CSV table of C-alpha atoms in Angstrom, one decimal:
chain,number,residue,atom,x,y,z
X,905,UNK,CA,5.7,-7.8,10.9
X,906,UNK,CA,4.2,-6.1,7.8
X,907,UNK,CA,4.4,-8.1,4.7
X,908,UNK,CA,5.7,-6.2,1.6
X,909,UNK,CA,5.3,-6.6,-2.1
X,910,UNK,CA,8.8,-8.2,-2.2
X,911,UNK,CA,7.7,-10.7,0.4
X,912,UNK,CA,4.8,-11.7,-1.9
X,913,UNK,CA,7.1,-12.0,-4.8
X,914,UNK,CA,9.5,-14.2,-2.8
X,915,UNK,CA,6.6,-16.4,-1.8
X,916,UNK,CA,5.5,-16.7,-5.4
X,917,UNK,CA,9.1,-17.5,-6.5
X,918,UNK,CA,9.4,-20.2,-3.8
X,919,UNK,CA,6.0,-21.8,-4.1
X,920,UNK,CA,4.8,-21.5,-7.8
X,921,UNK,CA,6.2,-22.1,-11.2
X,922,UNK,CA,7.0,-18.9,-13.2
X,923,UNK,CA,4.2,-19.5,-15.7
X,924,UNK,CA,1.6,-19.7,-12.9
X,925,UNK,CA,2.1,-16.2,-11.7
X,926,UNK,CA,3.2,-14.4,-14.9
X,927,UNK,CA,0.0,-15.6,-16.7
X,928,UNK,CA,-2.6,-12.8,-16.4
X,929,UNK,CA,-5.4,-15.4,-16.4
X,930,UNK,CA,-4.1,-17.0,-13.2
X,931,UNK,CA,-3.4,-13.7,-11.4
X,932,UNK,CA,-7.0,-13.3,-10.1
X,933,UNK,CA,-7.0,-16.8,-8.6
X,934,UNK,CA,-3.5,-16.3,-7.2
X,935,UNK,CA,-4.4,-12.9,-5.8
X,936,UNK,CA,-7.3,-14.5,-3.8
X,937,UNK,CA,-5.0,-17.3,-2.6
X,938,UNK,CA,-2.3,-14.9,-1.4
X,939,UNK,CA,-4.8,-12.7,0.4
X,940,UNK,CA,-6.3,-15.9,2.0
X,941,UNK,CA,-2.7,-16.9,3.0
X,942,UNK,CA,-2.4,-13.6,5.0
X,943,UNK,CA,-0.7,-11.2,2.6
X,944,UNK,CA,-2.3,-7.7,2.5
X,945,UNK,CA,-4.4,-7.0,-0.5
X,946,UNK,CA,-2.5,-3.8,-1.4
X,947,UNK,CA,0.9,-5.6,-1.3
X,948,UNK,CA,-0.4,-8.4,-3.5
X,949,UNK,CA,-1.7,-5.9,-6.0
X,950,UNK,CA,1.6,-4.1,-5.9
X,951,UNK,CA,3.5,-7.4,-6.4
X,952,UNK,CA,1.5,-8.1,-9.5
X,953,UNK,CA,2.0,-4.6,-10.7
X,954,UNK,CA,5.8,-5.0,-10.2
X,955,UNK,CA,5.7,-8.2,-12.3
X,956,UNK,CA,3.8,-6.4,-15.0
X,957,UNK,CA,6.4,-3.7,-15.0
X,958,UNK,CA,9.1,-6.3,-15.3
X,959,UNK,CA,7.4,-7.7,-18.4
X,960,UNK,CA,7.0,-4.3,-19.9
X,961,UNK,CA,10.7,-3.4,-19.3
X,962,UNK,CA,11.8,-6.6,-20.8
X,963,UNK,CA,10.1,-5.6,-24.1
X,964,UNK,CA,12.1,-2.4,-24.4
X,965,UNK,CA,15.2,-2.3,-26.6
X,966,UNK,CA,18.0,-0.9,-24.4
X,967,UNK,CA,21.2,0.1,-26.1
X,968,UNK,CA,24.5,0.6,-24.2
X,969,UNK,CA,28.0,1.6,-24.9
X,970,UNK,CA,31.0,-0.7,-24.7
X,971,UNK,CA,31.0,-3.4,-22.1
X,972,UNK,CA,32.9,-2.5,-19.0
X,973,UNK,CA,31.6,1.0,-19.1
X,974,UNK,CA,30.9,2.4,-15.6
X,975,UNK,CA,27.2,3.0,-14.6
X,976,UNK,CA,26.6,6.3,-13.0
X,977,UNK,CA,23.7,6.3,-10.6
X,978,UNK,CA,21.3,9.2,-10.5
X,979,UNK,CA,20.9,10.9,-7.1
X,980,UNK,CA,17.5,9.3,-6.5
X,981,UNK,CA,18.9,5.9,-7.2
X,982,UNK,CA,21.9,6.6,-4.9
X,983,UNK,CA,19.5,7.6,-2.1
X,984,UNK,CA,17.5,4.3,-2.5
X,985,UNK,CA,20.3,1.8,-3.4
X,986,UNK,CA,23.2,1.8,-0.9
X,987,UNK,CA,26.9,1.6,-1.9
X,988,UNK,CA,26.9,-2.0,-0.7
X,989,UNK,CA,23.9,-2.9,-3.0
X,990,UNK,CA,25.4,-1.0,-6.0
X,991,UNK,CA,28.7,-2.9,-5.3
X,992,UNK,CA,26.8,-6.2,-5.4
X,993,UNK,CA,25.2,-5.3,-8.7
X,994,UNK,CA,28.6,-4.4,-10.1
X,995,UNK,CA,30.0,-7.7,-8.8
X,996,UNK,CA,27.3,-9.6,-10.6
X,997,UNK,CA,28.2,-7.8,-13.8
X,998,UNK,CA,31.9,-8.6,-13.3
X,999,UNK,CA,31.0,-12.3,-12.9
X,1000,UNK,CA,29.0,-12.1,-16.2
X,1001,UNK,CA,25.7,-12.9,-14.4
X,1002,UNK,CA,24.2,-9.5,-15.3
X,1003,UNK,CA,24.8,-7.6,-18.5
X,1004,UNK,CA,24.0,-3.9,-19.1
X,1005,UNK,CA,20.3,-4.7,-20.0
X,1006,UNK,CA,19.8,-6.9,-17.0
X,1007,UNK,CA,21.5,-4.4,-14.7
X,1008,UNK,CA,19.1,-1.7,-15.9
X,1009,UNK,CA,16.1,-4.0,-15.3
X,1010,UNK,CA,17.3,-4.7,-11.8
X,1011,UNK,CA,17.7,-1.0,-11.0
X,1012,UNK,CA,14.3,-0.2,-12.5
X,1013,UNK,CA,12.6,-3.0,-10.4
X,1014,UNK,CA,14.5,-1.9,-7.2
X,1015,UNK,CA,13.3,1.6,-7.7
X,1016,UNK,CA,9.7,0.3,-8.2
X,1017,UNK,CA,9.7,-1.2,-4.7
X,1018,UNK,CA,8.0,0.8,-2.0
X,1019,UNK,CA,10.0,-0.7,0.9
X,1020,UNK,CA,13.6,0.0,1.8
X,1021,UNK,CA,16.2,-1.5,-0.5
X,1022,UNK,CA,18.8,-3.7,1.3
X,1023,UNK,CA,21.2,-6.3,0.0
X,1024,UNK,CA,18.8,-9.2,0.6
X,1025,UNK,CA,16.2,-7.5,-1.4
X,1026,UNK,CA,18.7,-6.8,-4.2
X,1027,UNK,CA,19.5,-10.5,-4.4
X,1028,UNK,CA,15.9,-11.4,-4.6
X,1029,UNK,CA,15.1,-8.8,-7.3
X,1030,UNK,CA,18.1,-10.0,-9.3
X,1031,UNK,CA,16.7,-13.6,-9.0
X,1032,UNK,CA,13.3,-12.5,-10.1
X,1033,UNK,CA,14.7,-10.5,-13.1
X,1034,UNK,CA,16.8,-13.4,-14.2
X,1035,UNK,CA,14.0,-15.9,-13.8
X,1036,UNK,CA,12.0,-13.8,-16.3
X,1037,UNK,CA,14.7,-13.9,-19.0
X,1038,UNK,CA,14.5,-16.6,-21.6
X,1039,UNK,CA,18.2,-17.1,-22.1
X,1040,UNK,CA,19.5,-16.6,-18.5
X,1041,UNK,CA,19.1,-20.2,-17.0
X,1042,UNK,CA,22.9,-20.5,-16.3
X,1043,UNK,CA,23.2,-17.0,-14.8
X,1044,UNK,CA,20.0,-17.7,-12.8
X,1045,UNK,CA,21.5,-20.9,-11.4
X,1046,UNK,CA,24.8,-19.2,-10.4
X,1047,UNK,CA,22.9,-16.4,-8.6
X,1048,UNK,CA,20.5,-18.8,-7.0
X,1049,UNK,CA,23.4,-20.8,-5.6
X,1050,UNK,CA,25.0,-17.6,-4.3
X,1051,UNK,CA,21.7,-16.5,-2.6
X,1052,UNK,CA,20.9,-19.8,-1.0
X,1053,UNK,CA,24.2,-21.4,-0.3
X,1054,UNK,CA,27.0,-18.8,0.0
X,1055,UNK,CA,25.4,-16.6,2.7
X,1056,UNK,CA,27.0,-13.1,2.9
X,1057,UNK,CA,28.2,-11.3,-0.1
X,1058,UNK,CA,32.0,-10.9,0.0
X,1059,UNK,CA,33.8,-8.8,-2.6
């Protein structure tokens, strides 16, 4: 089985503290550790690039219309993110776990993946996005519980 950038990110999430892999000074050391652990060098580089993109996107001020507005996906987004995955993102919005800004970060980071986007990957990307938000501890906890303990998404 070929390891992907998301596999690297999931490994980082499960085995390291957030500050350890978001700190640029630690990335070279972590890169070497991940390659030594068997992850392909290219996928490790892509994973760190993905994290850098997340940090950059978090800095952008994004303004949205009224809450409850419907998000229309571009054709390219629709071709990469299935109806089931888009439904899960909307479900998280309805629960108050994601707001418009976080939804856009999730979509941006899903589109940055090179591998196929499925529901499991959407859940992990949502977790990674929430983990990198300073005021999202409660939402992160709810989503983490959903991912680890509730199994399949039911809407």
